[in-house]
Each structure stands twice: as structure tokens, then as C-alpha cells.
mmCIF file with all atom_site columns, C-alpha atoms in Angstrom:
data_model
loop_
_atom_site.group_PDB
_atom_site.id
_atom_site.type_symbol
_atom_site.label_atom_id
_atom_site.label_alt_id
_atom_site.label_comp_id
_atom_site.label_asym_id
_atom_site.label_entity_id
_atom_site.label_seq_id
_atom_site.pdbx_PDB_ins_code
_atom_site.Cartn_x
_atom_site.Cartn_y
_atom_site.Cartn_z
_atom_site.occupancy
_atom_site.B_iso_or_equiv
_atom_site.pdbx_formal_charge
_atom_site.auth_seq_id
_atom_site.auth_comp_id
_atom_site.auth_asym_id
_atom_site.auth_atom_id
_atom_site.pdbx_PDB_model_num
ATOM 1   C CA . MET A 1 1   ? -53.284 -27.558 29.077 1.00 43.00 ? 1   MET A CA 1
ATOM 2   C CA . ILE A 1 2   ? -50.126 -27.571 31.162 1.00 42.00 ? 2   ILE A CA 1
ATOM 3   C CA . PRO A 1 3   ? -49.288 -30.956 32.709 1.00 45.00 ? 3   PRO A CA 1
ATOM 4   C CA . PRO A 1 4   ? -49.202 -31.090 36.534 1.00 48.00 ? 4   PRO A CA 1
ATOM 5   C CA . GLY A 1 5   ? -45.823 -30.162 37.952 1.00 45.00 ? 5   GLY A CA 1
ATOM 6   C CA . LEU A 1 6   ? -44.790 -28.091 34.922 1.00 38.00 ? 6   LEU A CA 1
ATOM 7   C CA . ILE A 1 7   ? -44.299 -24.389 35.424 1.00 39.00 ? 7   ILE A CA 1
ATOM 8   C CA . PRO A 1 8   ? -44.553 -22.502 32.135 1.00 38.00 ? 8   PRO A CA 1
ATOM 9   C CA . VAL A 1 9   ? -41.366 -20.752 30.981 1.00 38.00 ? 9   VAL A CA 1
ATOM 10  C CA . PHE A 1 10  ? -39.526 -21.312 34.255 1.00 38.00 ? 10  PHE A CA 1
ATOM 11  C CA . GLY A 1 11  ? -39.131 -25.094 34.165 1.00 37.00 ? 11  GLY A CA 1
ATOM 12  C CA . LEU A 1 12  ? -40.114 -28.248 35.923 1.00 36.00 ? 12  LEU A CA 1
ATOM 13  C CA . ARG A 1 13  ? -41.024 -28.229 39.566 1.00 36.00 ? 13  ARG A CA 1
ATOM 14  C CA . THR A 1 14  ? -40.866 -31.420 41.544 1.00 37.00 ? 14  THR A CA 1
ATOM 15  C CA . ASP A 1 15  ? -43.041 -31.563 44.602 1.00 37.00 ? 15  ASP A CA 1
ATOM 16  C CA . ARG A 1 16  ? -41.482 -34.688 45.997 1.00 34.00 ? 16  ARG A CA 1
ATOM 17  C CA . ILE A 1 17  ? -38.888 -34.413 48.710 1.00 32.00 ? 17  ILE A CA 1
ATOM 18  C CA . THR A 1 18  ? -35.749 -36.463 48.459 1.00 34.00 ? 18  THR A CA 1
ATOM 19  C CA . GLU A 1 19  ? -35.764 -38.887 51.365 1.00 33.00 ? 19  GLU A CA 1
ATOM 20  C CA . ASN A 1 20  ? -32.018 -38.916 51.882 1.00 33.00 ? 20  ASN A CA 1
ATOM 21  C CA . PHE A 1 21  ? -31.477 -35.173 51.518 1.00 34.00 ? 21  PHE A CA 1
ATOM 22  C CA . HIS A 1 22  ? -28.132 -34.081 52.928 1.00 37.00 ? 22  HIS A CA 1
ATOM 23  C CA . LEU A 1 23  ? -25.301 -31.853 51.806 1.00 37.00 ? 23  LEU A CA 1
ATOM 24  C CA . ASN A 1 24  ? -22.043 -33.595 51.084 1.00 37.00 ? 24  ASN A CA 1
ATOM 25  C CA . PRO A 1 25  ? -18.721 -31.773 51.087 1.00 38.00 ? 25  PRO A CA 1
ATOM 26  C CA . LEU A 1 26  ? -17.936 -30.451 47.636 1.00 37.00 ? 26  LEU A CA 1
ATOM 27  C CA . THR A 1 27  ? -15.519 -32.617 45.702 1.00 35.00 ? 27  THR A CA 1
ATOM 28  C CA . PRO A 1 28  ? -12.684 -30.456 44.390 1.00 33.00 ? 28  PRO A CA 1
ATOM 29  C CA . ILE A 1 29  ? -12.809 -30.035 40.624 1.00 34.00 ? 29  ILE A CA 1
ATOM 30  C CA . MET A 1 30  ? -9.375  -28.467 40.325 1.00 35.00 ? 30  MET A CA 1
ATOM 31  C CA . LYS A 1 31  ? -6.017  -28.866 42.020 1.00 33.00 ? 31  LYS A CA 1
ATOM 32  C CA . SER A 1 32  ? -6.124  -25.596 43.932 1.00 39.00 ? 32  SER A CA 1
ATOM 33  C CA . GLN A 1 33  ? -9.285  -23.942 45.184 1.00 65.00 ? 33  GLN A CA 1
ATOM 34  C CA . GLU A 1 34  ? -7.633  -21.180 47.159 1.00 79.00 ? 34  GLU A CA 1
ATOM 35  C CA . ASN A 1 35  ? -9.121  -18.543 44.840 1.00 91.00 ? 35  ASN A CA 1
ATOM 36  C CA . VAL A 1 36  ? -12.578 -20.171 44.583 1.00 94.00 ? 36  VAL A CA 1
ATOM 37  C CA . LEU A 1 37  ? -15.573 -19.273 46.729 1.00 94.00 ? 37  LEU A CA 1
ATOM 38  C CA . VAL A 1 38  ? -17.803 -22.338 47.122 1.00 94.00 ? 38  VAL A CA 1
ATOM 39  C CA . LEU A 1 39  ? -21.524 -21.801 47.751 1.00 94.00 ? 39  LEU A CA 1
ATOM 40  C CA . THR A 1 40  ? -24.461 -24.204 47.885 1.00 94.00 ? 40  THR A CA 1
ATOM 41  C CA . ALA A 1 41  ? -27.712 -23.325 46.133 1.00 94.00 ? 41  ALA A CA 1
ATOM 42  C CA . PRO A 1 42  ? -31.002 -23.952 47.969 1.00 94.00 ? 42  PRO A CA 1
ATOM 43  C CA . SER A 1 43  ? -33.503 -26.514 46.651 1.00 94.00 ? 43  SER A CA 1
ATOM 44  C CA . GLU A 1 44  ? -35.476 -23.663 45.055 1.00 95.00 ? 44  GLU A CA 1
ATOM 45  C CA . LEU A 1 45  ? -33.952 -20.417 43.841 1.00 96.00 ? 45  LEU A CA 1
ATOM 46  C CA . THR A 1 46  ? -36.878 -17.998 43.701 1.00 95.00 ? 46  THR A CA 1
ATOM 47  C CA . ALA A 1 47  ? -37.520 -14.363 44.594 1.00 94.00 ? 47  ALA A CA 1
ATOM 48  C CA . ASN A 1 48  ? -37.517 -15.409 48.265 1.00 91.00 ? 48  ASN A CA 1
ATOM 49  C CA . ASP A 1 49  ? -33.996 -16.878 48.113 1.00 91.00 ? 49  ASP A CA 1
ATOM 50  C CA . ALA A 1 50  ? -32.296 -14.950 45.303 1.00 94.00 ? 50  ALA A CA 1
ATOM 51  C CA . SER A 1 51  ? -31.410 -11.854 47.307 1.00 93.00 ? 51  SER A CA 1
ATOM 52  C CA . SER A 1 52  ? -30.004 -13.865 50.224 1.00 93.00 ? 52  SER A CA 1
ATOM 53  C CA . LEU A 1 53  ? -27.784 -15.888 47.859 1.00 93.00 ? 53  LEU A CA 1
ATOM 54  C CA . ARG A 1 54  ? -26.612 -12.686 46.179 1.00 94.00 ? 54  ARG A CA 1
ATOM 55  C CA . ASP A 1 55  ? -25.928 -11.023 49.559 1.00 93.00 ? 55  ASP A CA 1
ATOM 56  C CA . LYS A 1 56  ? -24.111 -14.087 50.893 1.00 91.00 ? 56  LYS A CA 1
ATOM 57  C CA . ALA A 1 57  ? -21.871 -14.152 47.825 1.00 93.00 ? 57  ALA A CA 1
ATOM 58  C CA . LYS A 1 58  ? -21.079 -10.429 48.009 1.00 93.00 ? 58  LYS A CA 1
ATOM 59  C CA . THR A 1 59  ? -20.235 -10.689 51.714 1.00 92.00 ? 59  THR A CA 1
ATOM 60  C CA . ARG A 1 60  ? -17.980 -13.727 51.343 1.00 92.00 ? 60  ARG A CA 1
ATOM 61  C CA . PHE A 1 61  ? -16.373 -12.796 48.012 1.00 92.00 ? 61  PHE A CA 1
ATOM 62  C CA . THR A 1 62  ? -13.273 -11.159 49.474 1.00 88.00 ? 62  THR A CA 1
ATOM 63  C CA . GLU A 1 63  ? -10.168 -10.085 47.590 1.00 86.00 ? 63  GLU A CA 1
ATOM 64  C CA . ASN A 1 64  ? -8.784  -13.633 47.922 1.00 88.00 ? 64  ASN A CA 1
ATOM 65  C CA . TYR A 1 65  ? -11.330 -15.000 45.447 1.00 93.00 ? 65  TYR A CA 1
ATOM 66  C CA . THR A 1 66  ? -11.690 -14.739 41.684 1.00 94.00 ? 66  THR A CA 1
ATOM 67  C CA . ASP A 1 67  ? -14.080 -17.610 40.901 1.00 95.00 ? 67  ASP A CA 1
ATOM 68  C CA . ILE A 1 68  ? -17.377 -18.819 42.348 1.00 95.00 ? 68  ILE A CA 1
ATOM 69  C CA . ASN A 1 69  ? -18.433 -22.473 42.383 1.00 96.00 ? 69  ASN A CA 1
ATOM 70  C CA . LEU A 1 70  ? -22.155 -22.886 43.041 1.00 96.00 ? 70  LEU A CA 1
ATOM 71  C CA . ASP A 1 71  ? -23.165 -26.423 44.026 1.00 96.00 ? 71  ASP A CA 1
ATOM 72  C CA . CYS A 1 72  ? -26.512 -26.871 42.253 1.00 97.00 ? 72  CYS A CA 1
ATOM 73  C CA . SER A 1 73  ? -26.930 -30.582 42.951 1.00 96.00 ? 73  SER A CA 1
ATOM 74  C CA . HIS A 1 74  ? -30.008 -29.974 45.134 1.00 95.00 ? 74  HIS A CA 1
ATOM 75  C CA . LEU A 1 75  ? -31.423 -27.099 43.070 1.00 96.00 ? 75  LEU A CA 1
ATOM 76  C CA . GLY A 1 76  ? -34.634 -28.416 41.509 1.00 95.00 ? 76  GLY A CA 1
ATOM 77  C CA . PHE A 1 77  ? -36.433 -25.182 40.615 1.00 96.00 ? 77  PHE A CA 1
ATOM 78  C CA . ILE A 1 78  ? -35.343 -21.739 39.500 1.00 96.00 ? 78  ILE A CA 1
ATOM 79  C CA . ASP A 1 79  ? -37.422 -18.727 38.453 1.00 96.00 ? 79  ASP A CA 1
ATOM 80  C CA . SER A 1 80  ? -36.527 -15.414 36.804 1.00 96.00 ? 80  SER A CA 1
ATOM 81  C CA . SER A 1 81  ? -35.321 -13.927 40.102 1.00 97.00 ? 81  SER A CA 1
ATOM 82  C CA . GLY A 1 82  ? -33.057 -16.923 40.581 1.00 97.00 ? 82  GLY A CA 1
ATOM 83  C CA . LEU A 1 83  ? -31.668 -16.472 37.083 1.00 98.00 ? 83  LEU A CA 1
ATOM 84  C CA . GLY A 1 84  ? -31.029 -12.827 37.935 1.00 97.00 ? 84  GLY A CA 1
ATOM 85  C CA . ALA A 1 85  ? -29.089 -13.927 41.017 1.00 97.00 ? 85  ALA A CA 1
ATOM 86  C CA . LEU A 1 86  ? -26.932 -16.232 38.879 1.00 98.00 ? 86  LEU A CA 1
ATOM 87  C CA . ILE A 1 87  ? -26.221 -13.366 36.486 1.00 97.00 ? 87  ILE A CA 1
ATOM 88  C CA . SER A 1 88  ? -25.237 -11.190 39.467 1.00 97.00 ? 88  SER A CA 1
ATOM 89  C CA . LEU A 1 89  ? -22.822 -13.876 40.673 1.00 97.00 ? 89  LEU A CA 1
ATOM 90  C CA . GLN A 1 90  ? -21.339 -14.127 37.172 1.00 97.00 ? 90  GLN A CA 1
ATOM 91  C CA . LYS A 1 91  ? -20.834 -10.349 37.055 1.00 97.00 ? 91  LYS A CA 1
ATOM 92  C CA . LEU A 1 92  ? -19.268 -10.407 40.523 1.00 96.00 ? 92  LEU A CA 1
ATOM 93  C CA . ALA A 1 93  ? -16.724 -13.008 39.416 1.00 96.00 ? 93  ALA A CA 1
ATOM 94  C CA . ALA A 1 94  ? -16.136 -11.284 36.063 1.00 96.00 ? 94  ALA A CA 1
ATOM 95  C CA . GLN A 1 95  ? -15.094 -8.083  37.878 1.00 95.00 ? 95  GLN A CA 1
ATOM 96  C CA . ARG A 1 96  ? -12.006 -10.028 38.967 1.00 94.00 ? 96  ARG A CA 1
ATOM 97  C CA . SER A 1 97  ? -11.552 -11.847 35.649 1.00 94.00 ? 97  SER A CA 1
ATOM 98  C CA . GLY A 1 98  ? -13.130 -14.926 37.204 1.00 95.00 ? 98  GLY A CA 1
ATOM 99  C CA . THR A 1 99  ? -16.061 -17.128 36.353 1.00 94.00 ? 99  THR A CA 1
ATOM 100 C CA . LEU A 1 100 ? -19.156 -18.674 37.888 1.00 96.00 ? 100 LEU A CA 1
ATOM 101 C CA . ARG A 1 101 ? -19.311 -22.469 37.696 1.00 96.00 ? 101 ARG A CA 1
ATOM 102 C CA . LEU A 1 102 ? -22.625 -24.250 38.188 1.00 97.00 ? 102 LEU A CA 1
ATOM 103 C CA . LEU A 1 103 ? -21.784 -27.651 39.628 1.00 97.00 ? 103 LEU A CA 1
ATOM 104 C CA . LYS A 1 104 ? -24.029 -30.675 39.053 1.00 97.00 ? 104 LYS A CA 1
ATOM 105 C CA . PRO A 1 105 ? -27.260 -28.903 38.026 1.00 97.00 ? 105 PRO A CA 1
ATOM 106 C CA . GLN A 1 106 ? -30.355 -31.080 37.667 1.00 96.00 ? 106 GLN A CA 1
ATOM 107 C CA . SER A 1 107 ? -31.952 -31.547 34.244 1.00 95.00 ? 107 SER A CA 1
ATOM 108 C CA . ALA A 1 108 ? -34.820 -29.105 34.964 1.00 95.00 ? 108 ALA A CA 1
ATOM 109 C CA . VAL A 1 109 ? -32.311 -26.356 35.738 1.00 97.00 ? 109 VAL A CA 1
ATOM 110 C CA . ILE A 1 110 ? -30.274 -27.163 32.629 1.00 96.00 ? 110 ILE A CA 1
ATOM 111 C CA . GLN A 1 111 ? -33.464 -26.943 30.539 1.00 96.00 ? 111 GLN A CA 1
ATOM 112 C CA . ILE A 1 112 ? -34.147 -23.443 31.873 1.00 97.00 ? 112 ILE A CA 1
ATOM 113 C CA . LEU A 1 113 ? -30.576 -22.343 31.229 1.00 97.00 ? 113 LEU A CA 1
ATOM 114 C CA . GLU A 1 114 ? -30.802 -23.653 27.659 1.00 96.00 ? 114 GLU A CA 1
ATOM 115 C CA . LEU A 1 115 ? -34.240 -22.113 27.091 1.00 97.00 ? 115 LEU A CA 1
ATOM 116 C CA . THR A 1 116 ? -32.957 -18.701 28.202 1.00 96.00 ? 116 THR A CA 1
ATOM 117 C CA . ARG A 1 117 ? -29.608 -19.225 26.426 1.00 96.00 ? 117 ARG A CA 1
ATOM 118 C CA . LEU A 1 118 ? -27.813 -18.611 29.723 1.00 95.00 ? 118 LEU A CA 1
ATOM 119 C CA . HIS A 1 119 ? -25.926 -21.884 29.289 1.00 95.00 ? 119 HIS A CA 1
ATOM 120 C CA . ARG A 1 120 ? -23.725 -19.866 26.922 1.00 94.00 ? 120 ARG A CA 1
ATOM 121 C CA . ILE A 1 121 ? -22.435 -17.549 29.655 1.00 94.00 ? 121 ILE A CA 1
ATOM 122 C CA . PHE A 1 122 ? -22.167 -19.951 32.607 1.00 94.00 ? 122 PHE A CA 1
ATOM 123 C CA . GLU A 1 123 ? -19.659 -22.734 32.942 1.00 95.00 ? 123 GLU A CA 1
ATOM 124 C CA . ILE A 1 124 ? -21.732 -25.839 33.680 1.00 96.00 ? 124 ILE A CA 1
ATOM 125 C CA . VAL A 1 125 ? -20.010 -28.809 35.313 1.00 96.00 ? 125 VAL A CA 1
ATOM 126 C CA . PRO A 1 126 ? -22.244 -31.902 35.019 1.00 92.00 ? 126 PRO A CA 1
ATOM 127 C CA . GLY A 1 127 ? -22.587 -34.266 37.964 1.00 81.00 ? 127 GLY A CA 1
#
């Protein structure tokens, strides 16, 4: 039997809403971010949100950028479509010899990345 709140294969899903939910400005993690596109992940990255994140990144990823920083501090759930979106962002950055950085992912997201071995291809910056 699967415990309540656990989604098989895809990770933990929390049904509680953070009372003080707000988006803070991203703290710079390097001296110069002029070549870094900064995006914020939604609270859930599923089939419903994956294509919009991918489209937003492609639209905003102009020739000025090489790297993508994705703020994952509020991302509590990700499914296979969400993982596909992350892989697309990584490929987008790699086309310009850049990288995708996942900033401050929650433990449930890290578990999924480790389970799928995707933690080996993404740069993960703990919070």
C-alpha cells in the first residue's frame, strides 16, 4: 500500500499550502549574471505547466544568455513531463556551451532527480 501523499515513481506530493508563500528576488550566486537567464519554477511542474515553462525559456533565451538559473525553491512536485522540460532547458543552454542550474530544490524534487539519475546532468545549488 502506498502511504497518503506519496506518488509512486514521481515523488512526494504535499497537499498543504505554505501560508507565507511569496517570491523573493533571486540572490545572485555569481559575481556577474549578465549571461544568465533567471526563471522561477511553479509549485508543481506537471504536463500542464511543462510546455509553458519550456516556451517561456525559449522566448526569453536570447543571444545574450548562455546559462539558465531555475529557482526551484517553491517547486514541491514534478512529474515526467516536468523532468522533460528540465532536460529541454538543459539542452537549450548546452547549445551555447552553458548549463542549467536548479536553485534551492526541495527534498522531494532532489529525490526524483536522484531516482532518475538526472542529478548527474543538472547542476544543483542547495538552498
